[in-house]
Each structure stands twice: as structure tokens, then as C-alpha cells.
Amino acid sequence: MDAAMSEQQDVGNKLKWLWLAVLVIILDLGTKAMATAMLTYGDPVPVIPMFNLTLLHNTGAAFSFLAGADGWQRWFFVTLALVVSVVLIYWLKNLQRHETWTAVAIVLILGGALGNVYDRVVHGYVVDFLHLYWQDWHFPAFNLADTAITIGAAMMILDMFRKPADSDGDAKRSD
């Protein structure tokens, strides 16, 4: 009985980071709702040099990939994001207690993915409104969900460089 309770507590400790995914979703959907209510579609509103708020709708994926497809991409991206979300939750549950950095990276990606899934299901497109540019070069508009996904992915990449390579997988236990 104690082993089962300990295992439940361990899973609970790992899933405690899900609050951050929920926060990402709330902030993402809230800012998208504000952008939709306050901005005119396609009309840039300068904020500071090199940064506008520009309401756009993206039916594709990152950088409008497949935006011109016949509509099948909507459900493809919804399905893909949901499958990835299940994998991320499984990964989160199986992390070691000390893998906080990885847990935060996972839930940032999870929150961002689910924020964009909501848009695809409800609207048929993702609401983008953050627009960076330099002179005549314009970075594709994005949103807070995209930002969370990017930060989480960058954290995972950095984590690969932070961790020493274990040749036998048990290097930490041999001390």
C-alpha cells in the first residue's frame, strides 16, 4: 500500500507543473481575444520601432506552412497537436524528480500547443498578432502560444548541452 501511495505522490509531483501550461493557455487565449476585439484585421498598429500589433489569421502551421491547402490541414494540425500533447504528458509523468528544467520546457510546449488547438477547433485558424520587422523584412506574425512553444523548445535544446553525456546511463549512481 505504501509503494502505491508513494508512486501516486511521485506522479503528482511531476504533474504539478501543469499549472504553468494552464497559465500559458489562459494568457494566450486572453491576449488573442483582446487582439481580436481591439485590432482591425491586417492593419498594423505600431508599438515601438520594429514591433507592431497586427491581427492576422493563420490556417496553416508555423510560418503559414500549408495555409493555402483546401482545409484538411485544420484537422491534421489539431490531431497532430493532440497526439503530441499526450506524448508530452506521458514524458512529464516519467521524468525524474530533479528534471525541473525539462518539466518546465514540456509544459510550455504543451500550453502553447493547446492554446493553438483551441483556435483551430473554434475558429478554423490561429489568431496571430505579434509582428516583428526590420525595414522591409517582416517576421511572420505570431502569438503567446507560439512564444511558449519556442521558449520550451529552446530550453530542451539548451538542456542537451547542459547535461553531461552518460555512457552507461548510471553515471550519477556510481558516485
CSV table of C-alpha atoms in Angstrom, one decimal:
chain,number,residue,atom,x,y,z
A,1,MET,CA,0.0,0.0,0.0
A,2,ASP,CA,2.9,2.4,0.8
A,3,ALA,CA,4.5,1.8,-2.6
A,4,ALA,CA,1.3,2.6,-4.4
A,5,MET,CA,0.8,5.8,-2.4
A,6,SER,CA,4.5,6.8,-2.9
A,7,GLU,CA,4.0,6.2,-6.7
A,8,GLN,CA,0.9,8.4,-6.7
A,9,GLN,CA,2.7,11.2,-4.9
A,10,ASP,CA,5.7,10.9,-7.3
A,11,VAL,CA,3.3,11.3,-10.3
A,12,GLY,CA,1.6,14.2,-8.5
A,13,ASN,CA,4.9,15.9,-8.0
A,14,LYS,CA,5.7,15.6,-11.7
A,15,LEU,CA,2.3,16.8,-12.9
A,16,LYS,CA,2.4,19.8,-10.5
A,17,TRP,CA,3.9,21.7,-13.4
A,18,LEU,CA,0.7,21.5,-15.4
A,19,TRP,CA,-0.4,24.8,-13.7
A,20,LEU,CA,2.1,26.5,-16.0
A,21,ALA,CA,0.5,25.0,-19.1
A,22,VAL,CA,-2.9,26.3,-17.9
A,23,LEU,CA,-1.4,29.7,-17.3
A,24,VAL,CA,0.0,29.8,-20.8
A,25,ILE,CA,-3.4,28.8,-22.2
A,26,ILE,CA,-5.2,31.5,-20.2
A,27,LEU,CA,-2.7,34.2,-21.2
A,28,ASP,CA,-2.7,33.1,-24.8
A,29,LEU,CA,-6.5,33.0,-25.2
A,30,GLY,CA,-6.9,36.2,-23.3
A,31,THR,CA,-4.4,38.1,-25.4
A,32,LYS,CA,-5.9,36.7,-28.6
A,33,ALA,CA,-9.4,37.7,-27.6
A,34,MET,CA,-8.1,41.2,-26.8
A,35,ALA,CA,-6.3,41.5,-30.1
A,36,THR,CA,-9.4,40.3,-32.0
A,37,ALA,CA,-11.6,42.8,-30.1
A,38,MET,CA,-9.2,45.8,-30.4
A,39,LEU,CA,-7.4,45.4,-33.7
A,40,THR,CA,-8.6,45.7,-37.3
A,41,TYR,CA,-7.6,42.7,-39.4
A,42,GLY,CA,-4.4,43.3,-41.3
A,43,ASP,CA,-4.0,46.9,-40.0
A,44,PRO,CA,-0.6,47.3,-38.2
A,45,VAL,CA,-0.6,49.3,-35.0
A,46,PRO,CA,3.0,50.5,-34.2
A,47,VAL,CA,4.1,49.9,-30.7
A,48,ILE,CA,7.8,50.5,-30.8
A,49,PRO,CA,10.3,50.6,-33.7
A,50,MET,CA,10.5,47.1,-35.2
A,51,PHE,CA,7.3,45.9,-33.4
A,52,ASN,CA,3.6,46.2,-34.4
A,53,LEU,CA,0.4,44.6,-33.3
A,54,THR,CA,-1.2,43.2,-36.5
A,55,LEU,CA,-4.2,40.9,-36.3
A,56,LEU,CA,-3.9,38.0,-38.8
A,57,HIS,CA,-5.5,34.6,-39.1
A,58,ASN,CA,-3.2,31.6,-39.8
A,59,THR,CA,-4.9,28.5,-41.2
A,60,GLY,CA,-1.5,26.8,-41.6
A,61,ALA,CA,1.2,25.9,-39.2
A,62,ALA,CA,4.4,27.8,-38.3
A,63,PHE,CA,5.3,30.4,-40.9
A,64,SER,CA,1.8,29.7,-42.5
A,65,PHE,CA,3.0,26.3,-43.7
A,66,LEU,CA,0.1,24.7,-45.6
A,67,ALA,CA,-2.1,27.8,-45.2
A,68,GLY,CA,-3.2,27.5,-48.8
A,69,ALA,CA,-4.3,23.9,-48.5
A,70,ASP,CA,-8.0,23.0,-49.0
A,71,GLY,CA,-8.9,22.9,-45.3
A,72,TRP,CA,-7.8,19.4,-44.4
A,73,GLN,CA,-4.8,20.9,-42.6
A,74,ARG,CA,-7.0,22.2,-39.9
A,75,TRP,CA,-7.9,18.8,-38.5
A,76,PHE,CA,-4.4,17.4,-39.4
A,77,PHE,CA,-2.8,20.1,-37.1
A,78,VAL,CA,-5.5,19.6,-34.4
A,79,THR,CA,-4.8,15.8,-34.4
A,80,LEU,CA,-1.0,16.3,-34.5
A,81,ALA,CA,-1.1,18.7,-31.6
A,82,LEU,CA,-3.3,16.4,-29.5
A,83,VAL,CA,-1.1,13.4,-30.1
A,84,VAL,CA,2.0,15.5,-29.3
A,85,SER,CA,0.2,16.7,-26.1
A,86,VAL,CA,-0.5,13.1,-25.0
A,87,VAL,CA,3.2,12.3,-25.6
A,88,LEU,CA,4.3,15.3,-23.6
A,89,ILE,CA,2.1,14.4,-20.7
A,90,TYR,CA,3.5,10.9,-20.7
A,91,TRP,CA,7.0,12.2,-20.9
A,92,LEU,CA,6.3,14.6,-18.0
A,93,LYS,CA,4.9,11.7,-15.9
A,94,ASN,CA,8.1,9.8,-16.4
A,95,LEU,CA,10.6,12.5,-15.6
A,96,GLN,CA,12.9,12.1,-12.6
A,97,ARG,CA,12.2,14.4,-9.7
A,98,HIS,CA,15.3,16.6,-10.4
A,99,GLU,CA,14.4,17.3,-14.0
A,100,THR,CA,12.6,20.6,-13.4
A,101,TRP,CA,14.1,22.3,-16.4
A,102,THR,CA,12.7,19.7,-18.7
A,103,ALA,CA,9.3,19.7,-16.9
A,104,VAL,CA,9.0,23.5,-17.5
A,105,ALA,CA,10.0,23.1,-21.1
A,106,ILE,CA,7.4,20.4,-21.7
A,107,VAL,CA,4.6,22.3,-20.1
A,108,LEU,CA,5.4,25.5,-22.0
A,109,ILE,CA,5.2,23.5,-25.3
A,110,LEU,CA,2.0,21.7,-24.0
A,111,GLY,CA,0.3,25.0,-23.1
A,112,GLY,CA,1.2,26.6,-26.4
A,113,ALA,CA,0.1,23.6,-28.4
A,114,LEU,CA,-3.3,23.5,-26.6
A,115,GLY,CA,-3.8,27.3,-27.0
A,116,ASN,CA,-3.4,27.0,-30.7
A,117,VAL,CA,-5.6,23.8,-30.8
A,118,TYR,CA,-8.4,25.8,-29.2
A,119,ASP,CA,-8.2,28.4,-32.0
A,120,ARG,CA,-8.1,25.8,-34.8
A,121,VAL,CA,-11.2,24.0,-33.4
A,122,VAL,CA,-13.2,27.0,-32.5
A,123,HIS,CA,-12.2,29.5,-35.3
A,124,GLY,CA,-10.7,27.3,-38.0
A,125,TYR,CA,-7.5,29.3,-37.8
A,126,VAL,CA,-4.9,30.5,-35.3
A,127,VAL,CA,-5.1,34.2,-34.2
A,128,ASP,CA,-1.7,35.9,-34.6
A,129,PHE,CA,-1.0,39.5,-33.7
A,130,LEU,CA,2.7,40.0,-32.6
A,131,HIS,CA,4.6,41.3,-35.6
A,132,LEU,CA,8.4,41.9,-35.7
A,133,TYR,CA,10.1,43.6,-38.6
A,134,TRP,CA,13.3,45.3,-39.7
A,135,GLN,CA,13.0,47.8,-42.5
A,136,ASP,CA,11.4,45.8,-45.4
A,137,TRP,CA,11.9,42.4,-43.8
A,138,HIS,CA,8.9,41.1,-41.8
A,139,PHE,CA,8.9,38.1,-39.5
A,140,PRO,CA,5.6,36.1,-39.7
A,141,ALA,CA,3.1,37.3,-37.1
A,142,PHE,CA,2.8,35.0,-34.0
A,143,ASN,CA,1.1,34.8,-30.6
A,144,LEU,CA,1.9,33.9,-27.0
A,145,ALA,CA,1.3,30.2,-27.6
A,146,ASP,CA,3.9,30.3,-30.4
A,147,THR,CA,6.2,32.1,-28.0
A,148,ALA,CA,5.7,29.5,-25.2
A,149,ILE,CA,6.4,26.7,-27.7
A,150,THR,CA,9.6,28.4,-28.9
A,151,ILE,CA,10.8,29.0,-25.4
A,152,GLY,CA,10.1,25.4,-24.4
A,153,ALA,CA,11.9,24.0,-27.5
A,154,ALA,CA,14.9,26.3,-26.9
A,155,MET,CA,15.0,25.1,-23.3
A,156,MET,CA,15.1,21.5,-24.5
A,157,ILE,CA,17.9,22.2,-26.9
A,158,LEU,CA,19.8,24.0,-24.2
A,159,ASP,CA,19.2,21.1,-21.9
A,160,MET,CA,21.0,18.8,-24.4
A,161,PHE,CA,24.1,20.9,-23.9
A,162,ARG,CA,23.7,21.2,-20.2
A,163,LYS,CA,23.6,17.5,-19.4
A,164,PRO,CA,26.8,15.5,-19.5
A,165,ALA,CA,26.6,12.5,-21.7
A,166,ASP,CA,26.1,9.3,-19.8
A,167,SER,CA,28.0,6.5,-21.5
A,168,ASP,CA,26.4,3.8,-19.3
A,169,GLY,CA,23.2,5.6,-18.2
A,170,ASP,CA,24.1,5.1,-14.5
A,171,ALA,CA,27.0,7.6,-14.1
A,172,LYS,CA,25.1,9.5,-11.4
A,173,ARG,CA,24.6,6.5,-9.2
A,174,SER,CA,28.2,5.3,-9.3
A,175,ASP,CA,29.4,8.2,-7.1
